[in-house]
GROMACS .gro file of C-alpha atoms in nm:
model
  196
    1MET     CA    1   0.000   0.000   0.000
    2LYS     CA    2   0.113   0.354  -0.076
    3LYS     CA    3   0.040   0.593   0.212
    4LYS     CA    4   0.067   0.971   0.194
    5THR     CA    5   0.295   1.076   0.478
    6LYS     CA    6   0.354   1.448   0.406
    7VAL     CA    7   0.230   1.730   0.188
    8LYS     CA    8   0.456   2.026   0.108
    9ILE     CA    9   0.297   2.341  -0.034
   10ILE     CA   10   0.489   2.660  -0.116
   11ASN     CA   11   0.331   2.974  -0.268
   12TRP     CA   12  -0.014   2.829  -0.339
   13HIS     CA   13  -0.277   3.096  -0.271
   14TYR     CA   14  -0.255   3.170   0.105
   15PHE     CA   15  -0.018   2.880   0.172
   16TRP     CA   16   0.325   3.044   0.182
   17ASN     CA   17   0.533   2.753   0.312
   18GLU     CA   18   0.347   2.465   0.475
   19THR     CA   19   0.443   2.108   0.558
   20ILE     CA   20   0.149   1.894   0.664
   21ASP     CA   21   0.202   1.553   0.822
   22MET     CA   22  -0.061   1.307   0.704
   23LYS     CA   23  -0.183   1.051   0.953
   24PRO     CA   24  -0.382   0.737   0.860
   25ILE     CA   25  -0.705   0.932   0.914
   26VAL     CA   26  -0.718   1.304   0.841
   27PHE     CA   27  -1.018   1.528   0.897
   28LEU     CA   28  -1.016   1.856   0.709
   29THR     CA   29  -1.229   2.108   0.895
   30GLY     CA   30  -1.254   2.485   0.915
   31VAL     CA   31  -1.479   2.782   0.867
   32ASN     CA   32  -1.569   2.909   0.520
   33ALA     CA   33  -1.273   3.057   0.330
   34SER     CA   34  -1.015   2.896   0.561
   35GLY     CA   35  -0.840   2.708   0.277
   36LYS     CA   36  -0.999   2.360   0.275
   37SER     CA   37  -1.079   2.362  -0.098
   38THR     CA   38  -0.747   2.532  -0.174
   39PHE     CA   39  -0.566   2.246   0.002
   40ILE     CA   40  -0.775   1.981  -0.177
   41ASP     CA   41  -0.706   2.146  -0.513
   42ALA     CA   42  -0.331   2.138  -0.439
   43LEU     CA   43  -0.353   1.764  -0.363
   44LEU     CA   44  -0.548   1.704  -0.682
   45VAL     CA   45  -0.286   1.874  -0.900
   46ILE     CA   46  -0.055   1.585  -0.806
   47LEU     CA   47  -0.311   1.305  -0.766
   48LEU     CA   48  -0.459   1.384  -1.110
   49GLY     CA   49  -0.143   1.510  -1.278
   50ASP     CA   50  -0.350   1.797  -1.414
   51THR     CA   51  -0.265   2.168  -1.416
   52SER     CA   52  -0.558   2.277  -1.636
   53GLY     CA   53  -0.770   2.388  -1.339
   54ARG     CA   54  -1.089   2.227  -1.474
   55PHE     CA   55  -1.137   2.046  -1.143
   56PHE     CA   56  -1.054   2.338  -0.909
   57ASN     CA   57  -1.299   2.396  -0.623
   58LYS     CA   58  -1.539   2.122  -0.737
   59ALA     CA   59  -1.566   2.011  -0.375
   60ALA     CA   60  -1.731   2.344  -0.295
   61MET     CA   61  -1.922   2.436  -0.612
   62ASP     CA   62  -1.989   2.301  -0.959
   63LYS     CA   63  -1.895   2.617  -1.151
   64SER     CA   64  -1.574   2.754  -1.012
   65ASN     CA   65  -1.373   3.046  -1.145
   66ARG     CA   66  -1.048   2.944  -0.974
   67THR     CA   67  -0.744   2.921  -1.201
   68LEU     CA   68  -0.387   2.799  -1.178
   69LYS     CA   69  -0.262   3.158  -1.212
   70GLY     CA   70  -0.497   3.267  -0.932
   71TYR     CA   71  -0.363   2.996  -0.700
   72LEU     CA   72   0.003   3.057  -0.783
   73ARG     CA   73  -0.013   3.435  -0.762
   74GLY     CA   74  -0.262   3.438  -0.473
   75GLU     CA   75  -0.560   3.615  -0.628
   76ILE     CA   76  -0.728   3.833  -0.362
   77GLY     CA   77  -0.983   4.033  -0.561
   78ASP     CA   78  -1.049   4.276  -0.839
   79ASN     CA   79  -0.853   4.596  -0.893
   80GLU     CA   80  -0.982   4.933  -1.016
   81ASP     CA   81  -0.882   4.858  -1.378
   82GLY     CA   82  -1.100   4.546  -1.408
   83GLY     CA   83  -0.805   4.312  -1.348
   84PHE     CA   84  -0.704   4.122  -1.038
   85ARG     CA   85  -0.501   4.193  -0.726
   86TYR     CA   86  -0.247   3.930  -0.619
   87LEU     CA   87  -0.041   3.846  -0.312
   88ARG     CA   88   0.261   3.761  -0.530
   89ASP     CA   89   0.389   3.950  -0.832
   90GLY     CA   90   0.710   3.929  -1.029
   91ARG     CA   91   0.931   3.621  -1.039
   92PHE     CA   92   0.877   3.340  -0.783
   93THR     CA   93   0.856   2.961  -0.754
   94SER     CA   94   0.579   2.742  -0.612
   95TYR     CA   95   0.571   2.376  -0.510
   96ILE     CA   96   0.319   2.103  -0.440
   97VAL     CA   97   0.481   1.777  -0.329
   98LEU     CA   98   0.328   1.461  -0.182
   99GLU     CA   99   0.551   1.221   0.009
  100PHE     CA  100   0.446   0.855   0.015
  101TYR     CA  101   0.554   0.544   0.202
  102ASP     CA  102   0.538   0.217   0.011
  103ASP     CA  103   0.496  -0.045   0.286
  104LEU     CA  104   0.536  -0.335   0.042
  105ASN     CA  105   0.888  -0.225  -0.055
  106ALA     CA  106   0.959  -0.037   0.272
  107GLU     CA  107   1.064   0.280   0.093
  108TYR     CA  108   0.964   0.643   0.055
  109PHE     CA  109   0.904   0.836  -0.264
  110SER     CA  110   0.783   1.187  -0.343
  111LEU     CA  111   0.576   1.312  -0.637
  112GLY     CA  112   0.552   1.681  -0.704
  113CYS     CA  113   0.534   1.978  -0.931
  114VAL     CA  114   0.756   2.288  -0.941
  115PHE     CA  115   0.605   2.604  -1.092
  116ASP     CA  116   0.819   2.898  -1.203
  117SER     CA  117   0.612   3.218  -1.239
  118PHE     CA  118   0.757   3.510  -1.432
  119GLU     CA  119   0.727   3.890  -1.438
  120ASP     CA  120   0.517   3.887  -1.756
  121GLY     CA  121   0.249   3.673  -1.586
  122HIS     CA  122   0.319   3.336  -1.749
  123GLU     CA  123   0.426   3.021  -1.569
  124GLU     CA  124   0.615   2.703  -1.651
  125HIS     CA  125   0.580   2.381  -1.457
  126ARG     CA  126   0.753   2.045  -1.436
  127PHE     CA  127   0.624   1.737  -1.260
  128PHE     CA  128   0.887   1.523  -1.091
  129GLU     CA  129   0.942   1.200  -0.902
  130LEU     CA  130   1.200   1.158  -0.627
  131ASP     CA  131   1.268   0.809  -0.492
  132ALA     CA  132   1.321   0.944  -0.142
  133LYS     CA  133   1.154   1.148   0.129
  134ILE     CA  134   1.101   1.520   0.082
  135PRO     CA  135   1.454   1.665   0.118
  136GLU     CA  136   1.552   1.813   0.452
  137ASN     CA  137   1.568   2.163   0.300
  138GLU     CA  138   1.206   2.120   0.179
  139PHE     CA  139   1.293   2.275  -0.160
  140ILE     CA  140   1.417   2.603  -0.009
  141LEU     CA  141   1.771   2.740  -0.033
  142ASN     CA  142   1.873   3.065   0.140
  143ASN     CA  143   1.508   3.127   0.237
  144VAL     CA  144   1.399   3.117  -0.130
  145PRO     CA  145   1.207   2.832  -0.300
  146MET     CA  146   1.433   2.664  -0.556
  147SER     CA  147   1.350   2.740  -0.920
  148TYR     CA  148   1.323   2.446  -1.159
  149LYS     CA  149   1.686   2.501  -1.268
  150THR     CA  150   1.810   2.519  -0.908
  151LEU     CA  151   1.604   2.210  -0.816
  152SER     CA  152   1.748   2.020  -1.113
  153ASP     CA  153   2.104   2.109  -1.008
  154PHE     CA  154   2.025   2.014  -0.645
  155LEU     CA  155   1.884   1.675  -0.744
  156ILE     CA  156   2.177   1.601  -0.978
  157GLU     CA  157   2.421   1.676  -0.697
  158ASN     CA  158   2.238   1.499  -0.414
  159TYR     CA  159   2.015   1.228  -0.560
  160LYS     CA  160   2.200   1.107  -0.874
  161SER     CA  161   1.963   0.855  -1.038
  162GLN     CA  162   1.685   0.873  -0.777
  163TYR     CA  163   1.477   1.134  -0.958
  164LYS     CA  164   1.320   1.218  -1.290
  165PHE     CA  165   1.133   1.511  -1.442
  166MET     CA  166   0.835   1.462  -1.671
  167ASP     CA  167   0.796   1.659  -1.994
  168SER     CA  168   0.414   1.663  -1.990
  169ASN     CA  169   0.112   1.612  -1.768
  170LYS     CA  170   0.038   1.290  -1.961
  171GLN     CA  171   0.386   1.154  -1.897
  172PHE     CA  172   0.344   1.229  -1.526
  173GLN     CA  173   0.000   1.061  -1.520
  174ASP     CA  174   0.146   0.746  -1.680
  175ASN     CA  175   0.435   0.749  -1.435
  176PHE     CA  176   0.196   0.810  -1.141
  177LYS     CA  177  -0.020   0.511  -1.237
  178LYS     CA  178   0.286   0.287  -1.255
  179LYS     CA  179   0.442   0.419  -0.933
  180CYS     CA  180   0.117   0.369  -0.740
  181GLY     CA  181   0.073   0.002  -0.834
  182ASN     CA  182  -0.026   0.006  -1.202
  183LEU     CA  183  -0.352   0.195  -1.156
  184LYS     CA  184  -0.607   0.176  -1.437
  185ASP     CA  185  -0.689   0.481  -1.652
  186LYS     CA  186  -1.030   0.511  -1.486
  187TYR     CA  187  -0.855   0.611  -1.158
  188PHE     CA  188  -0.842   0.974  -1.277
  189SER     CA  189  -1.210   1.000  -1.372
  190LEU     CA  190  -1.318   0.821  -1.053
  191LEU     CA  191  -1.112   1.054  -0.833
  192LYS     CA  192  -1.259   1.362  -1.006
  193LYS     CA  193  -1.611   1.233  -0.942
  194ALA     CA  194  -1.534   1.139  -0.581
  195THR     CA  195  -1.391   1.484  -0.506
  196SER     CA  196  -1.695   1.675  -0.626
   0.00000   0.00000   0.00000
């Protein structure tokens, strides 16, 4: 069995830098607008291998206007010019990483996504697999989240052949299914339905 043991979230809406230990049973409670759906959406980015945002906030409402850009930049409302106000502008990096324990093989592995956001408003992301626990530095060097390039250099230096980056969401989904015990394709559609 693969058990989630930790969730690491950096720069995802109001989550600046959070590490959440996952126990066998986790209850997610809180008042409205406390971040429950935001946390679930972060989990689903990895569990579905999907950055399109089509599933965002389905646990709370059927027609959601949440977007990947809104989560990464921390959308907090409209501005006077008809645009949006954000918590984060300019150049920054975000992470969502799930750490798992495989009790059959008695080993840890981590699946995640690194997002580099740029001054012009666009973002680039790369899914990755690390055949180890979340690193001790939790993807932060000198109090700054590691960019994709810095993460790549860090993994080359410290993890040799224990990691890989995926070139597409589809490649990550295929890798995810294999890593989690050869899941069937219907896993993704079933999880989307179960979440809403």
